[in-house]
XYZ file of C-alpha atoms in Angstrom:
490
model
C 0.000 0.000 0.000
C 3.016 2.605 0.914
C 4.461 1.957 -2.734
C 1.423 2.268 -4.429
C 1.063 5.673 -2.453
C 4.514 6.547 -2.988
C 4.076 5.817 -6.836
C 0.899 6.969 -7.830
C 0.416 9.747 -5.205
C -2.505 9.967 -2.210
C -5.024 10.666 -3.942
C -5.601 7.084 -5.285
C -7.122 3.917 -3.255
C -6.572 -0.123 -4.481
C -9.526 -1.421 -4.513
C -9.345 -5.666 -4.803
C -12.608 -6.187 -7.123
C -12.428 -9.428 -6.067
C -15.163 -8.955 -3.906
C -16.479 -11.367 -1.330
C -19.744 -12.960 -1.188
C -21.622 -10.404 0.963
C -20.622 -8.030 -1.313
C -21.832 -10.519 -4.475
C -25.387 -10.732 -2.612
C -25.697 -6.850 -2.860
C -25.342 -6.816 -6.426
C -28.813 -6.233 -8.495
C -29.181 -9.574 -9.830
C -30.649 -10.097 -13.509
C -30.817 -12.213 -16.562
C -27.366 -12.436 -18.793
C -27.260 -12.894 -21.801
C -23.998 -14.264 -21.968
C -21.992 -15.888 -18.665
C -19.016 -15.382 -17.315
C -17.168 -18.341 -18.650
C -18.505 -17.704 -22.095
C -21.643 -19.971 -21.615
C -25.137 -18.473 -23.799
C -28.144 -18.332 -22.199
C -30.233 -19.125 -24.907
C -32.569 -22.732 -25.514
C -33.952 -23.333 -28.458
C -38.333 -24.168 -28.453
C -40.813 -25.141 -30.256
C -38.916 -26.312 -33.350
C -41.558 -28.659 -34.613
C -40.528 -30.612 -38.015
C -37.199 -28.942 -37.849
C -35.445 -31.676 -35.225
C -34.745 -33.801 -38.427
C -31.915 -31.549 -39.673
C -29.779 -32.705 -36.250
C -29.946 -35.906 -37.990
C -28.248 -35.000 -41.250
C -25.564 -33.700 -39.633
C -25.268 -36.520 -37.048
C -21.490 -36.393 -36.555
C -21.701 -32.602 -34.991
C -24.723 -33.590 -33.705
C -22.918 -36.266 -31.942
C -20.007 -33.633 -31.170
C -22.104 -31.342 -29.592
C -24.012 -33.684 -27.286
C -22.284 -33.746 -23.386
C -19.918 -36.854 -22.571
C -22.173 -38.392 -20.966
C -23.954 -39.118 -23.700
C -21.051 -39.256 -25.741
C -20.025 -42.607 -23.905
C -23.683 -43.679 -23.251
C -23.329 -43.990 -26.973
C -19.971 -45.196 -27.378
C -20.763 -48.006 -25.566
C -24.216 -48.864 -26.766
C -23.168 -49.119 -30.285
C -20.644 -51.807 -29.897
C -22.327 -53.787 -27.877
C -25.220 -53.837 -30.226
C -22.766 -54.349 -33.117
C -21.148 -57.505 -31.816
C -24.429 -58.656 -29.948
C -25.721 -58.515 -33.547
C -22.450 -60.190 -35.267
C -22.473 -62.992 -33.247
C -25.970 -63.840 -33.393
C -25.165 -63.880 -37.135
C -22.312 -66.418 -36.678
C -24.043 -68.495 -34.049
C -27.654 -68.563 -36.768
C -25.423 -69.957 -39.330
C -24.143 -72.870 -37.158
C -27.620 -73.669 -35.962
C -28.788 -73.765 -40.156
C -25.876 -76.116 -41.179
C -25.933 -78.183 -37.701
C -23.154 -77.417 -36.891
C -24.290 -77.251 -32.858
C -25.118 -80.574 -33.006
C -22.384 -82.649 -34.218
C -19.597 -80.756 -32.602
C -17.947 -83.791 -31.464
C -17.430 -85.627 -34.968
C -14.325 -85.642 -36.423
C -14.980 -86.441 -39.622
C -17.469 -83.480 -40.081
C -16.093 -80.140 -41.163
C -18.200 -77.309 -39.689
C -18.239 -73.559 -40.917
C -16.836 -72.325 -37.992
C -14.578 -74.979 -35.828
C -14.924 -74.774 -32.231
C -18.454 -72.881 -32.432
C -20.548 -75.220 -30.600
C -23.187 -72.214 -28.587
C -23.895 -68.662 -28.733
C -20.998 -68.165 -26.310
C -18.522 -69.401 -28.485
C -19.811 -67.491 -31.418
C -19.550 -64.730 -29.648
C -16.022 -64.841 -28.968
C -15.244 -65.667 -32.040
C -16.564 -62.806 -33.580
C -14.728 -60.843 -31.167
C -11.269 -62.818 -31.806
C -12.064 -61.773 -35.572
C -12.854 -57.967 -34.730
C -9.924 -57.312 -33.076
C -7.287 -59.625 -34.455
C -6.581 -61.485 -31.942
C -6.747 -64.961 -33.744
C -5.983 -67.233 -30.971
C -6.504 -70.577 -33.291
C -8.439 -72.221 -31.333
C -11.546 -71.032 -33.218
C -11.877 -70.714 -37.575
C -13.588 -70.709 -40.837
C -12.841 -73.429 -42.615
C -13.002 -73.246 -46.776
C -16.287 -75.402 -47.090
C -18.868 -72.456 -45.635
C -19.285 -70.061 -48.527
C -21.987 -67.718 -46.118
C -19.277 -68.162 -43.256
C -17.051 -66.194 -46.237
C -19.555 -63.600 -46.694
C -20.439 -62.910 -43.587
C -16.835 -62.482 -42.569
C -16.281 -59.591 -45.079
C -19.142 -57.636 -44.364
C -18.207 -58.005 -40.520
C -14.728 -56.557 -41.544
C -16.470 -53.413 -43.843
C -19.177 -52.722 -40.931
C -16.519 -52.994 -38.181
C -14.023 -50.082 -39.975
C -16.939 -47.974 -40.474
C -18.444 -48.280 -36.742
C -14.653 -47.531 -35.653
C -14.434 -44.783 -37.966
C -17.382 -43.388 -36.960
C -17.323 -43.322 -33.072
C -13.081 -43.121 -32.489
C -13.138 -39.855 -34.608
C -16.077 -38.307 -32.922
C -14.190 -39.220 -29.572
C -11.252 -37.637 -30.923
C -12.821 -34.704 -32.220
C -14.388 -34.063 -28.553
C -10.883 -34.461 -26.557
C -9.071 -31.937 -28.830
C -12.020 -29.215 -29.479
C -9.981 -26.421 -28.665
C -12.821 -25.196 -25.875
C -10.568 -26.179 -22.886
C -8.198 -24.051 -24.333
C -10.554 -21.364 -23.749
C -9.638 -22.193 -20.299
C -6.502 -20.715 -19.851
C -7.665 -17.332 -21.369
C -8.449 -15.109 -18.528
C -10.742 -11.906 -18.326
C -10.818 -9.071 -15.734
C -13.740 -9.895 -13.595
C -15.251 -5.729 -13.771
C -14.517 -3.146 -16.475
C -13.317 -0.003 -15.827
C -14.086 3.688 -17.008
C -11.392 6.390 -16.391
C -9.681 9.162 -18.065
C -6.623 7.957 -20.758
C -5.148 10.118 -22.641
C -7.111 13.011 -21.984
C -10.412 10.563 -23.248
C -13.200 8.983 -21.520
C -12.328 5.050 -21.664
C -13.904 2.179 -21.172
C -11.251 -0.740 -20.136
C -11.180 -4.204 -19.566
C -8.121 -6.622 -19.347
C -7.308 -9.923 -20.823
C -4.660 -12.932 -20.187
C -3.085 -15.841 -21.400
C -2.204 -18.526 -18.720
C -0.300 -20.478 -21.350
C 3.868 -20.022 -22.474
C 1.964 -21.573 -25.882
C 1.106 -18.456 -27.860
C -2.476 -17.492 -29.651
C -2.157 -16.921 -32.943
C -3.594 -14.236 -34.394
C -5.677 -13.291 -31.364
C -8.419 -11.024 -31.854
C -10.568 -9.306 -29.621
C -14.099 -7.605 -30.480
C -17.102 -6.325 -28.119
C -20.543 -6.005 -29.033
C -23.363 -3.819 -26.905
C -26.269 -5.984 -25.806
C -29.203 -3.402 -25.000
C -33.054 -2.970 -25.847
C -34.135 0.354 -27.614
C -37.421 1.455 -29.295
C -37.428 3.133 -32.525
C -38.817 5.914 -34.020
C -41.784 4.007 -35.282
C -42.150 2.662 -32.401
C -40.498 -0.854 -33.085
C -38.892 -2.493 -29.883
C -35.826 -4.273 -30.339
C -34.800 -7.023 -27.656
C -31.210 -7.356 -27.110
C -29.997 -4.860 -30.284
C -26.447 -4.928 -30.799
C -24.237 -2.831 -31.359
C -20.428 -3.060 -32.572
C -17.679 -1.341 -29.422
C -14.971 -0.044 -31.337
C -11.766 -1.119 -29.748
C -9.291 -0.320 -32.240
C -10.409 -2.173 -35.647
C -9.292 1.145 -37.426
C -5.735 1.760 -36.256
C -4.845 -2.068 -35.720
C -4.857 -2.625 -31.711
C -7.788 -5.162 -31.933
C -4.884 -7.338 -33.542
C -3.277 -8.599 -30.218
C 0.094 -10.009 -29.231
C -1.055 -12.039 -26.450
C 2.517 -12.666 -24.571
C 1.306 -10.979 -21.545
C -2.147 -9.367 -20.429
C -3.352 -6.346 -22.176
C -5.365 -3.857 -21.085
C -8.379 -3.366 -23.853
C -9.557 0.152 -24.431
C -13.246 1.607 -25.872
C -12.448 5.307 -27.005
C -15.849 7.140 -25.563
C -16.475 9.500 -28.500
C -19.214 10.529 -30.258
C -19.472 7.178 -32.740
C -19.553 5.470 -29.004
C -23.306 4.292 -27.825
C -21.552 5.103 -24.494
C -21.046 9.180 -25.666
C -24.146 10.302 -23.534
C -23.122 8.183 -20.045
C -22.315 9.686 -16.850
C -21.982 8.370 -13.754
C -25.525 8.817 -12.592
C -27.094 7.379 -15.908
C -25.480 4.352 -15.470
C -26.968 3.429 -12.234
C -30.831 3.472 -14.633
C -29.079 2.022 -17.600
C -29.425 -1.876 -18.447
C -26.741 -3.147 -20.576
C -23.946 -6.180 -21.417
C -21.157 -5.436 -23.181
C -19.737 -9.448 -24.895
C -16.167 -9.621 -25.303
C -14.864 -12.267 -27.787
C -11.328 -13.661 -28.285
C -10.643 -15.686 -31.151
C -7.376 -17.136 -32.473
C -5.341 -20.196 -33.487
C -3.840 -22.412 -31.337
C -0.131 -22.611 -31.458
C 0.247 -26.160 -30.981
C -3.167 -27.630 -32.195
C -3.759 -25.161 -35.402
C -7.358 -25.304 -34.521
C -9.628 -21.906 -34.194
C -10.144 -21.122 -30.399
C -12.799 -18.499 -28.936
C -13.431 -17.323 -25.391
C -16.258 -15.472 -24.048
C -17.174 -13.171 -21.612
C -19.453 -10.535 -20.309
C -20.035 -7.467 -18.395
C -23.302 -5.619 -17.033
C -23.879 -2.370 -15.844
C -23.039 -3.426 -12.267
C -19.727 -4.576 -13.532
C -17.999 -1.257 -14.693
C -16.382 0.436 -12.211
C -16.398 4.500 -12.921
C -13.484 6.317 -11.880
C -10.918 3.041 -12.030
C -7.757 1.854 -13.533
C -6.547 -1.875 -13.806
C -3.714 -1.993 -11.392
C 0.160 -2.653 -12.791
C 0.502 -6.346 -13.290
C 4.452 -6.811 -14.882
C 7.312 -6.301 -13.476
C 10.819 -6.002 -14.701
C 12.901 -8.845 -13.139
C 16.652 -9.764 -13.723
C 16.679 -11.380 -16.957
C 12.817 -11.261 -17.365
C 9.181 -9.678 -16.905
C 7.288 -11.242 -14.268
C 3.461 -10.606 -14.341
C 1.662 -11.251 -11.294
C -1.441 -12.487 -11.792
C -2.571 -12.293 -8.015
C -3.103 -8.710 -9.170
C -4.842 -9.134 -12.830
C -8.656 -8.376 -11.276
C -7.446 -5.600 -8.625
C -8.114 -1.526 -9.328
C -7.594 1.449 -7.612
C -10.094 4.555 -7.785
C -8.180 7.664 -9.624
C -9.855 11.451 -10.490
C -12.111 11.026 -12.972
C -15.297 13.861 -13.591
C -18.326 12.019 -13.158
C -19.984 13.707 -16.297
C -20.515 11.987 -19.879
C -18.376 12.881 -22.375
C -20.931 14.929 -24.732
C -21.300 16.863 -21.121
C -17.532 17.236 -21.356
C -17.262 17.714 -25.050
C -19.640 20.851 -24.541
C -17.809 21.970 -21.210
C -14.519 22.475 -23.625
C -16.455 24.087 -26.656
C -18.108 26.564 -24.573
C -14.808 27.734 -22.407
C -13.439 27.718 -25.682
C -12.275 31.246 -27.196
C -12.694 29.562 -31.289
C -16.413 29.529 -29.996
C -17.425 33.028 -30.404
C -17.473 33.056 -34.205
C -20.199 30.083 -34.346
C -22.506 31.935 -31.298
C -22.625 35.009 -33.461
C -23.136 33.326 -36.176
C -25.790 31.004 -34.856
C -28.651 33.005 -35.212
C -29.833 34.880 -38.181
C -31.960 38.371 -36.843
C -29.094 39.017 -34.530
C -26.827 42.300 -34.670
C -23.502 42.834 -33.264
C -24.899 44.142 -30.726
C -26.338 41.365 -29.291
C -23.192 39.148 -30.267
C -21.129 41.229 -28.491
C -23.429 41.326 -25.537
C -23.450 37.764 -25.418
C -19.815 37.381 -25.273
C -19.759 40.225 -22.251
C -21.905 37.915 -20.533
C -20.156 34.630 -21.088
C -16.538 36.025 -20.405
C -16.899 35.544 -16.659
C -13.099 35.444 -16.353
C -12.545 38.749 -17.506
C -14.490 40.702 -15.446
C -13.481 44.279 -14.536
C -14.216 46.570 -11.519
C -17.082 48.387 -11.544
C -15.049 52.302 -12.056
C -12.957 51.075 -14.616
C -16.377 49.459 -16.438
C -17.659 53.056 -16.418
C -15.264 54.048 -17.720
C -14.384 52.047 -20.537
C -17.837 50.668 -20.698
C -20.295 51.516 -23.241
C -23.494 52.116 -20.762
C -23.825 55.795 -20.997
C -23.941 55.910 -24.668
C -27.393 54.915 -26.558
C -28.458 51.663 -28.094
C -29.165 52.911 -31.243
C -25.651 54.338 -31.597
C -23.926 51.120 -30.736
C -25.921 49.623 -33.783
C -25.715 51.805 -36.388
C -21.230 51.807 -35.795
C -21.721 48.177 -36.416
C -24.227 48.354 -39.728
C -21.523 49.354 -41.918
C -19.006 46.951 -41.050
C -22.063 44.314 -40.922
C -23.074 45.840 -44.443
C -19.025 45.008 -45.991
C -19.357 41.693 -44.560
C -22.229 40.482 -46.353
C -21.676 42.015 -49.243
C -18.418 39.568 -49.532
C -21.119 36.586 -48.923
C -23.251 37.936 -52.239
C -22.374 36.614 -55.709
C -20.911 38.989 -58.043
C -23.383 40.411 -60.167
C -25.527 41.280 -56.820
C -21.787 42.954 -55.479
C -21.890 44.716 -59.125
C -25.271 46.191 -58.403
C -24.860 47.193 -54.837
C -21.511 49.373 -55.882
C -23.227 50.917 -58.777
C -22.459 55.375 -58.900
C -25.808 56.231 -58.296
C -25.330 55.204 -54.782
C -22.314 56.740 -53.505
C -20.653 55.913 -50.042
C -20.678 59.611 -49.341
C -23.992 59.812 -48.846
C -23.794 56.953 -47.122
C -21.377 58.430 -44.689
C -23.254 61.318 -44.253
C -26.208 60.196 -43.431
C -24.957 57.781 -40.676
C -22.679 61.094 -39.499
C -25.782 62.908 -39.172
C -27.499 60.520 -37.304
C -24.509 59.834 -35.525
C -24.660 63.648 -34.411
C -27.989 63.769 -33.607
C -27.951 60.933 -31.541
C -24.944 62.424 -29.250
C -26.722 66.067 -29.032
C -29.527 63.782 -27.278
C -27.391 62.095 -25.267
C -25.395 65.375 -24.318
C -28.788 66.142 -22.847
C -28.702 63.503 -20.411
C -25.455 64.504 -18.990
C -24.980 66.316 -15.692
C -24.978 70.004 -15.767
C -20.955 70.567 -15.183
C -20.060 67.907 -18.106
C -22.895 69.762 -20.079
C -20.856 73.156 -19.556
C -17.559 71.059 -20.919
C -19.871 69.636 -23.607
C -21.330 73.099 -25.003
C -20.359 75.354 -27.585
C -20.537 72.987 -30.992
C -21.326 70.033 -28.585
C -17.757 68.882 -28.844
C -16.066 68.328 -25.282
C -12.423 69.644 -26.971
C -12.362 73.016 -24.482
C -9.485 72.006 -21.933
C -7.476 69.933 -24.914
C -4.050 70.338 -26.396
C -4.058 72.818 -29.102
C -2.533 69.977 -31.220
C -5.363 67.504 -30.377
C -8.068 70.245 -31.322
C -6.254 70.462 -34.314
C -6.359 66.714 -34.842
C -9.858 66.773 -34.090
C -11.380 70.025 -35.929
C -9.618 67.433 -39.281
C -11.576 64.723 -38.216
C -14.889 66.085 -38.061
C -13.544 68.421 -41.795
């Protein structure tokens, strides 16, 4: 605990998900879809005629079925098959007589020795497996005896065929393999990389490697649609790196997995708080070859919404030894809680755009009827952060002059603005002489003057004194700046 404090700082707590069964009994209990150890949760009903397709694919029928039946059936069939084979033999002696007269030497039976059904029977299994002891033999004057010997031989191969390679395919499915591929008992969603991530981890128990391992997660949740359509169990693809490649994994040691919450994420609008209302599963699958078998191996696994852990990070798992990594597997299911803002990430996406200074263009811009004015207004009231005291805002501050003047400074520089947005011939038109800017000017000059007469009005009677005689407050200036000033208003 001191070195994970030491390393990570005191702000973050292990927490051993491992939890124990008290804390398993608290857990909202529901239906999965898929179990832990990959099992489905699905049984097939009502399937009518359809039953007769198992039978014409009988051998993965036979596959599929549990070992108990597997030997249940195993069993059954040989001992009907010799039962069978040797009540063939034993019918043949009892046609020819060959029961009776077992003690004549100068008779040649079909089969010597074969006196009862016993001894048929072990003759027929002396001839099944080679074992030829000599006590017991056809002889060359039972044609039938010939017969029945070669079809015993063709019905035999088949029967071992049959049942030794569906045995064999059972023992070497590659499912116990699956058993050695470990998953991270909870998922976890933290910050990485300045992203909202969903994580999960994955092992290998094995030195034998996967081949080409590869990892995908699908969303198990029920929505309605527009039209009102309900859809049981939709799902919906988790991108975890099928564009840039990291799905691909090199399964040496355990990996971390990582979902990228973005806006193509069906996670985008989760928080913290949604989560604990939300009903989902999220399947992982692993497939890949096995290095020593070369057959295709998958492993399953599934989370629900009581299994993702906000504000958590997988702890540290490999260690650098001398001469090797070590990975330490005691801590493969463990987290530790770490800072992480309890809001989705469209709440965070829109936290960043609006604190944003490349925002003001698009809120001026977002609606049509509104002036300058107003977009400047707007952006006085969002810049909390630049606030000024309240002298210096009187100052500098634009409350003693009148609405209408703000506007009509801005309705020439709006007016140039969208004239750029016009195609040319309507730019042609609007430049034409008989509308000259100096009328234009004038007019907005005059209005302009009229507007701060009225406003002089307003004005207390000492800066009324200092504002009279042409209404220009220029009395206590500079000569030179009266100058500059008498040319401005020339």
């Amino acid at each position: 605990m001191s070195a994970l404090h030491k390393k990570f700082g005191s702000d973050y707590q292990v927490v051993t998900t491992t939890s124990s069964s008290h804390q398993k009994d608290k857990r909202r209990k529901r239906q999965r879809f898929v179990d832990k150890n990959g099992r489905c949760n699905v049984q097939h009903g009502n399937l009518g005629g359809e039953t007769s397709r198992y039978l014409s694919d009988l051998f993965t029928t036979l596959v599929d079925l549990k070992w108990r039946w597997n030997l249940f059936i195993f069993i059954l069939t040989y001992t009907v098959a010799w039962l069978f084979m040797a009540s063939m033999w034993w019918v043949i002696a009892y046609i020819r007589g060959d029961l009776y007269r077992t003690h004549d030497e100068k008779y040649t039976p079909c089969v010597a020795n074969v006196y009862n059904f016993p001894s048929a029977f072990l003759f027929f299994i002396e001839t099944e497996a080679t074992i030829g002891y000599g006590h017991r033999y056809i002889t060359e004057k039972c044609p039938e005896g010939i017969i029945l010997f070669l079809f015993q031989s063709i019905l035999g191969s088949i029967v071992d065929a049959f049942l030794i390679g569906c045995m064999f395919i059972k023992m070497s499915q590659p499912k116990k393999r699956a058993e050695t591929l470990m998953f991270s008992e909870n998922a976890a969603i933290s910050m990485r990389d300045g992203k909202l991530t969903l994580m999960f981890r994955v092992g290998n128990l094995r030195n034998s490697h996967m081949v080409s391992a590869q990892i995908r997660c699908k969303l198990l949740k029920s929505r309605q649609t527009p039209e009102g359509e309900f859809l049981p169990l939709d799902q919906l693809e988790l991108d975890v790196g099928f564009s840039t490649g990291a799905d691909q994994l090199f399964l040496v040691s355990p990996l971390t997995i990582c979902h990228v919450i973005d806006t193509k994420s069906p996670f985008y609008e989760l928080s913290q708080r949604s989560m604990q209302t939300e009903q989902f599963e999220i399947v992982v699958i692993l497939e890949g070859i096995v290095e020593t078998t070369g057959m295709t191996c998958q492993a399953r696994t599934s989370y629900t919404e009581d299994e993702v852990l906000w504000g958590h990070r997988f702890f540290p798992v490999i260690s650098l030894e001398e001469g090797f990594f070590k990975v330490d597997y005691s801590q493969f299911h463990a987290t530790f809680e770490v800072p992480t803002p309890p809001y989705s990430a469209k709440e965070q996406d829109e936290a960043l755009l609006m604190s944003s200074p490349l925002m003001a263009p698009s809120l001026c811009n977002s609606g049509e009827k509104n002036s300058s004015l107003d977009c400047l207004e707007l952006l006085e009231d969002q810049e909390s952060t630049t606030k000024l005291p309240a002298k210096v805002q009187k100052m500098t501050g634009r409350d003693g002059l009148p609405r209408k003047l703000l506007r009509m400074s801005s309705t020439t520089s709006e007016m140039t603005y969208s004239l750029g947005e016009l195609p040319m011939k309507l730019q042609r038109i609007s430049s034409v002489p008989g509308v000259s800017e100096e009328k234009q000017v004038s007019k907005t000059t005059k209005i302009a003057t009229e507007a701060i007469s009225k406003s002089v009005a307003d004005f207390p009677p000492k800066l009324q004194r200092l504002a009279g005689g042409g209404g220009r407050m220029d009395g206590h200036l500079p000569p030179k700046l009266r100058k500059m000033n008498s040319d401005c208003f020339t």
